[in-house]
Short mmCIF file of N, CA and C in Angstrom, two decimals:
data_model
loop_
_atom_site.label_atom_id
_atom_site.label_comp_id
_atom_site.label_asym_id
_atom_site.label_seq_id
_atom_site.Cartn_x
_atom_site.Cartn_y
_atom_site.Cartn_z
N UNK K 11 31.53 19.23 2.91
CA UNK K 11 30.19 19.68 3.25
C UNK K 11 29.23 18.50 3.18
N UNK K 12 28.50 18.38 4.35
CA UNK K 12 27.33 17.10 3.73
C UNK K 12 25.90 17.90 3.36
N UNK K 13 25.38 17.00 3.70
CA UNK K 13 24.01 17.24 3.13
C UNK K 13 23.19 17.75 3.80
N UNK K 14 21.99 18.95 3.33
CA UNK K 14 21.61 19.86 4.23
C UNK K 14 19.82 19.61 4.14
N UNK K 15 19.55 19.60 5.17
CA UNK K 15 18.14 18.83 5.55
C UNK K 15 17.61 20.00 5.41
N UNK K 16 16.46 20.11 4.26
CA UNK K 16 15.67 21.14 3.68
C UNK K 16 14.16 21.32 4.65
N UNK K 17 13.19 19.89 4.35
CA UNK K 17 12.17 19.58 4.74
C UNK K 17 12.02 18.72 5.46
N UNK K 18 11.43 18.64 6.53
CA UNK K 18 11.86 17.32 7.60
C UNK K 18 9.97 17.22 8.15
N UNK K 19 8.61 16.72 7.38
CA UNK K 19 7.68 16.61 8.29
C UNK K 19 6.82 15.32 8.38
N UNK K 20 6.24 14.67 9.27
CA UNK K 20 5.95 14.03 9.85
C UNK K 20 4.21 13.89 10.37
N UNK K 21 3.19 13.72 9.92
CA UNK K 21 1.73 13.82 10.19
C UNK K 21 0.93 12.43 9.98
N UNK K 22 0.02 12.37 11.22
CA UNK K 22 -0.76 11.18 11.47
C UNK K 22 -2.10 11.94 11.07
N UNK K 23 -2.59 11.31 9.87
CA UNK K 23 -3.90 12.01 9.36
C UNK K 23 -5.51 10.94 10.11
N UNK K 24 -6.02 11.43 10.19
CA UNK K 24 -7.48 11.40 10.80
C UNK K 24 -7.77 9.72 10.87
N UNK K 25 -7.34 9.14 9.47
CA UNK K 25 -7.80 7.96 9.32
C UNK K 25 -6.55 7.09 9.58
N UNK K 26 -5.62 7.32 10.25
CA UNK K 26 -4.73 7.11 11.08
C UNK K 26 -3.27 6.54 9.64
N UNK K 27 -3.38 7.23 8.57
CA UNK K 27 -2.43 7.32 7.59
C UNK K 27 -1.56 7.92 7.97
N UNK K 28 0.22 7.95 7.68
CA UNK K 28 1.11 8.81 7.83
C UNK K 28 1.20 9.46 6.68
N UNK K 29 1.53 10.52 6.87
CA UNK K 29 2.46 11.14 5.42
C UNK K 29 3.69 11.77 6.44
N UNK K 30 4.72 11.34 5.38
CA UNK K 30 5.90 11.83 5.99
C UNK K 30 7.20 12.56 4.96
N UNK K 31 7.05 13.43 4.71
CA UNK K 31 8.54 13.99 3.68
C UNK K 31 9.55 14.45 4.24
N UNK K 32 10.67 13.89 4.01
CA UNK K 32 12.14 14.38 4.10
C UNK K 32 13.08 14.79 2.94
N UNK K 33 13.27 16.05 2.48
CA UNK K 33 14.37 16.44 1.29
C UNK K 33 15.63 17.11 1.95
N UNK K 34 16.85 16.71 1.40
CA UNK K 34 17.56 16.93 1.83
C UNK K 34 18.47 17.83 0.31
N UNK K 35 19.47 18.76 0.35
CA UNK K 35 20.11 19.31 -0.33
C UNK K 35 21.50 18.63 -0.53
N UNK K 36 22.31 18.20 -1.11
CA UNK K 36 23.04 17.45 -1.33
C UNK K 36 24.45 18.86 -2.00
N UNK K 37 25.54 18.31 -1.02
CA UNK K 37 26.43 18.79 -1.75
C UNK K 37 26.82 19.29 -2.86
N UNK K 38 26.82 18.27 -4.22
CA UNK K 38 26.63 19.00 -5.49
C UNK K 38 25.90 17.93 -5.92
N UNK K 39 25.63 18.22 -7.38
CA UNK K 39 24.78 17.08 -7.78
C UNK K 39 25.77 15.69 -8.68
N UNK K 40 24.81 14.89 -9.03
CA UNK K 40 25.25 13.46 -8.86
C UNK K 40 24.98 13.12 -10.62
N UNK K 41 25.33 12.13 -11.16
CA UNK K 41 25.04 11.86 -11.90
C UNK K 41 23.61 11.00 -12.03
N UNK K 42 22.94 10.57 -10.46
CA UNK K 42 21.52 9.91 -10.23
C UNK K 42 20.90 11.11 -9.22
N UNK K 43 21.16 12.10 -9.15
CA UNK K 43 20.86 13.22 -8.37
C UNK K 43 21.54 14.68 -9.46
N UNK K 44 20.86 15.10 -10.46
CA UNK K 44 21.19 15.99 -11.15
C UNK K 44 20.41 17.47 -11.10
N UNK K 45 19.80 17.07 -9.74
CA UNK K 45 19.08 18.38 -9.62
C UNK K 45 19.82 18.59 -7.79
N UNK K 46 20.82 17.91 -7.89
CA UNK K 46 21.46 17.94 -6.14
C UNK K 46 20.49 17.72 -5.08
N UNK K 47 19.19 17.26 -4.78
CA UNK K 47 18.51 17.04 -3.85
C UNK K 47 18.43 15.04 -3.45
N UNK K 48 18.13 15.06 -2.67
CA UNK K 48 17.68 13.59 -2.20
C UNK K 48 16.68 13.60 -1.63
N UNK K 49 15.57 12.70 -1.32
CA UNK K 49 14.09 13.16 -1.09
C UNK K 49 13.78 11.76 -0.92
N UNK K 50 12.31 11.69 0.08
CA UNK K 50 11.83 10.50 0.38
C UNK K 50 10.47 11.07 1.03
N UNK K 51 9.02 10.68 0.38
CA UNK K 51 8.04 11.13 0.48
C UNK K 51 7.22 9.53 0.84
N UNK K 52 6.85 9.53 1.63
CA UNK K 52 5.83 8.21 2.05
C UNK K 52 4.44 8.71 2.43
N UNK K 53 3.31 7.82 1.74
CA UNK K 53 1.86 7.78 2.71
C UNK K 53 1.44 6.51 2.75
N UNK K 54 1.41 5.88 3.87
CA UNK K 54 0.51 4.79 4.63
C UNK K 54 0.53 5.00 5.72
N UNK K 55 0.36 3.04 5.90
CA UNK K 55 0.64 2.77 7.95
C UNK K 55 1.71 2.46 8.18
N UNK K 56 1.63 1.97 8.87
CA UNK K 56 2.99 1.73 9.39
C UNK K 56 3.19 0.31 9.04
N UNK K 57 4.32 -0.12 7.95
CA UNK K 57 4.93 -0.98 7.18
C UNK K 57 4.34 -1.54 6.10
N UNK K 58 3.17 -0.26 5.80
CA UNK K 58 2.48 -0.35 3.95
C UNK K 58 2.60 0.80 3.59
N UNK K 59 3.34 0.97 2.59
CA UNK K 59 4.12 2.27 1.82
C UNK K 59 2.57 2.07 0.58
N UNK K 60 1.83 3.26 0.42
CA UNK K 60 0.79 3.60 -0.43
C UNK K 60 1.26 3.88 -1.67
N UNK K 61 1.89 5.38 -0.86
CA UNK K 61 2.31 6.10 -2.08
C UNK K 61 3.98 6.32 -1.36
N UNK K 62 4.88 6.66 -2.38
CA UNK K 62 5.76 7.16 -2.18
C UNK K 62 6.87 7.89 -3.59
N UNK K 63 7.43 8.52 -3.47
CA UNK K 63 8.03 9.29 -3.91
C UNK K 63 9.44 9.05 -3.40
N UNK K 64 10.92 8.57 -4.33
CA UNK K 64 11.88 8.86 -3.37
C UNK K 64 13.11 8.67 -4.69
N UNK K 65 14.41 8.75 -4.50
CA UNK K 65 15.04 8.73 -5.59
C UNK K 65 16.68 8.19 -4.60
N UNK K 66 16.23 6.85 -4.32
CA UNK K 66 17.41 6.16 -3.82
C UNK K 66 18.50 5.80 -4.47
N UNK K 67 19.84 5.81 -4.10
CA UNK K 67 21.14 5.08 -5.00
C UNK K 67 20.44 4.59 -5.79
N UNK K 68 20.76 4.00 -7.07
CA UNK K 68 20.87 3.32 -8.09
C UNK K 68 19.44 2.93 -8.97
N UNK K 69 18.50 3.85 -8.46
CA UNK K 69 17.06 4.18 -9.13
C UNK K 69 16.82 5.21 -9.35
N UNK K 70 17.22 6.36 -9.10
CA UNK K 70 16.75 7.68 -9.50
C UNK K 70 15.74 8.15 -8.90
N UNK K 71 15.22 9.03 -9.82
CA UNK K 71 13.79 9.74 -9.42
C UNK K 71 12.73 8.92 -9.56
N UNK K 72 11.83 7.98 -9.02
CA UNK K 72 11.14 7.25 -9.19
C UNK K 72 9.38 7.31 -7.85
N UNK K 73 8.40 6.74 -8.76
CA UNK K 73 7.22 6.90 -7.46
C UNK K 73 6.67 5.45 -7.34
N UNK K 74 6.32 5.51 -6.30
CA UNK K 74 5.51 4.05 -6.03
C UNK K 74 4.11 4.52 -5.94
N UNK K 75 3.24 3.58 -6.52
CA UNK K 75 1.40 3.48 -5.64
C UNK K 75 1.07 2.28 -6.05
N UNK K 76 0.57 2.06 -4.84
CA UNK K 76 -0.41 0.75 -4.85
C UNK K 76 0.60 -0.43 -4.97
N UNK K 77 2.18 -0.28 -4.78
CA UNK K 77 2.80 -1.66 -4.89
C UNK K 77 3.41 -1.55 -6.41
N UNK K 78 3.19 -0.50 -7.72
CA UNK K 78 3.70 -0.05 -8.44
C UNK K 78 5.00 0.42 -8.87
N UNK K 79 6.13 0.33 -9.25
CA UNK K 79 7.25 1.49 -9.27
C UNK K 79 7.49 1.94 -10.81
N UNK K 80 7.59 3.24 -10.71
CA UNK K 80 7.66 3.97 -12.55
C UNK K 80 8.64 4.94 -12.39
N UNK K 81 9.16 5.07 -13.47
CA UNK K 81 10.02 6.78 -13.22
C UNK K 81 9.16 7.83 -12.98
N UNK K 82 9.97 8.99 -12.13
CA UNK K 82 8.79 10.15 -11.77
C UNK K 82 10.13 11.00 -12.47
N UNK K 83 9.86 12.05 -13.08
CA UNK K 83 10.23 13.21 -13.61
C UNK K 83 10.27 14.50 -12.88
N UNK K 84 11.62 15.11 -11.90
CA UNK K 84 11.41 15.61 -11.67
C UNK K 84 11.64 16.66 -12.05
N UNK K 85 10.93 17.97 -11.46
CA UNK K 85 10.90 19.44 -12.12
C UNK K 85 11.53 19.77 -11.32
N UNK K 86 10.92 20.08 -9.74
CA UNK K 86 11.21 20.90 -8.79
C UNK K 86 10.88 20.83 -7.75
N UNK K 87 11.10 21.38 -6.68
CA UNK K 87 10.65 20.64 -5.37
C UNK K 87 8.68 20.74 -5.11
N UNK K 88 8.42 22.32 -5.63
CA UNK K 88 7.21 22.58 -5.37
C UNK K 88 6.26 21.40 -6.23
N UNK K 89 6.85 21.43 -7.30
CA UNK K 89 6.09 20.22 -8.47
C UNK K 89 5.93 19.04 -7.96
N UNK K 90 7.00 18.22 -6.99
CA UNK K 90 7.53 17.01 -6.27
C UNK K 90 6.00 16.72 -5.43
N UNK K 91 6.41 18.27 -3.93
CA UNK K 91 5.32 18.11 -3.20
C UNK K 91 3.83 18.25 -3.96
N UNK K 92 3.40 19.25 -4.89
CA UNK K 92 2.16 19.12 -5.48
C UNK K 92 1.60 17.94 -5.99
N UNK K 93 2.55 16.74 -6.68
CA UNK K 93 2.09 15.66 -7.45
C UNK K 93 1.77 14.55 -6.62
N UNK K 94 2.83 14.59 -5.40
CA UNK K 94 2.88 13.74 -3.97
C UNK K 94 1.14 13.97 -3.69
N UNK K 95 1.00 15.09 -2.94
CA UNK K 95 -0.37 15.70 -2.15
C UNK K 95 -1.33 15.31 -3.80
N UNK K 96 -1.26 15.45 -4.70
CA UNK K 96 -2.32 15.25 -5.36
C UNK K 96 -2.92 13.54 -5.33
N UNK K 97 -1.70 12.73 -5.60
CA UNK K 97 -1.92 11.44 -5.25
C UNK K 97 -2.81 11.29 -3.85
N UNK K 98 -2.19 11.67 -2.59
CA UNK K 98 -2.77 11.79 -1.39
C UNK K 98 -4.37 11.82 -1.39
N UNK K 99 -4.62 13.04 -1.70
CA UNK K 99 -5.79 13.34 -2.69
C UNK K 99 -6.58 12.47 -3.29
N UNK K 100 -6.27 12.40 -4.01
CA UNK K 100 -7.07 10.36 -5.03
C UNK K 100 -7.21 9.73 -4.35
N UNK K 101 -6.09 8.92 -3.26
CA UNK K 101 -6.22 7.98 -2.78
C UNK K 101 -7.80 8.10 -1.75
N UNK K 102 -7.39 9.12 -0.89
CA UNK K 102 -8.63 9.54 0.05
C UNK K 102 -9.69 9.28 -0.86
N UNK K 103 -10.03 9.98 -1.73
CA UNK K 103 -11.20 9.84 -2.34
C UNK K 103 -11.35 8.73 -2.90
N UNK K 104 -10.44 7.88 -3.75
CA UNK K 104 -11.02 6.64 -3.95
C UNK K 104 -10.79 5.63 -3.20
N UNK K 105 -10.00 5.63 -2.38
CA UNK K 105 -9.66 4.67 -1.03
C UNK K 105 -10.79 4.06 -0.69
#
């Protein structure tokens, strides 16, 4: 079985920012994937990553901002997208 594409979206916001999320469901889970999902959340332009969210091979669950990288903790998918969009959020406003 491979991996089953959950969320797939794609938006050019006003001030010509992308946000883009892709989660995918993963076969079973992993010992760096223990909640079985794989995920990749981006907001900038095009080839400046703002914010992102993503949990690649051999890093885990982890977020970027501003050129930053920290562990992100995940709960759940709804928690994932809420903390993503809240960043989004800040940035606009303090951008």
């Amino acid at each position: 079985m491979k991996a089953q594409l959950l969320d797939r979206r794609k938006e050019t916001l006003r001030n010509g920012a992308i946000v883009e999320i892709r989660i995918w469901r993963l076969p079973s889970p992993t010992p760096e994937r223990p909640h079985a999902l794989k995920y990749s959340l981006f907001y900038g332009r095009p080839g400046k990553r703002i914010i992102g969210y993503d949990n690649e091979s051999g890093k885990g669950d982890h977020r970027h901002y501003r050129g930053r990288e920290e562990p992100y903790v995940f709960v759940d998918i709804a928690t994932l997208l809420a903390d993503f969009q809240r960043d989004i959020e800040k940035e606009l406003k303090d951008g």
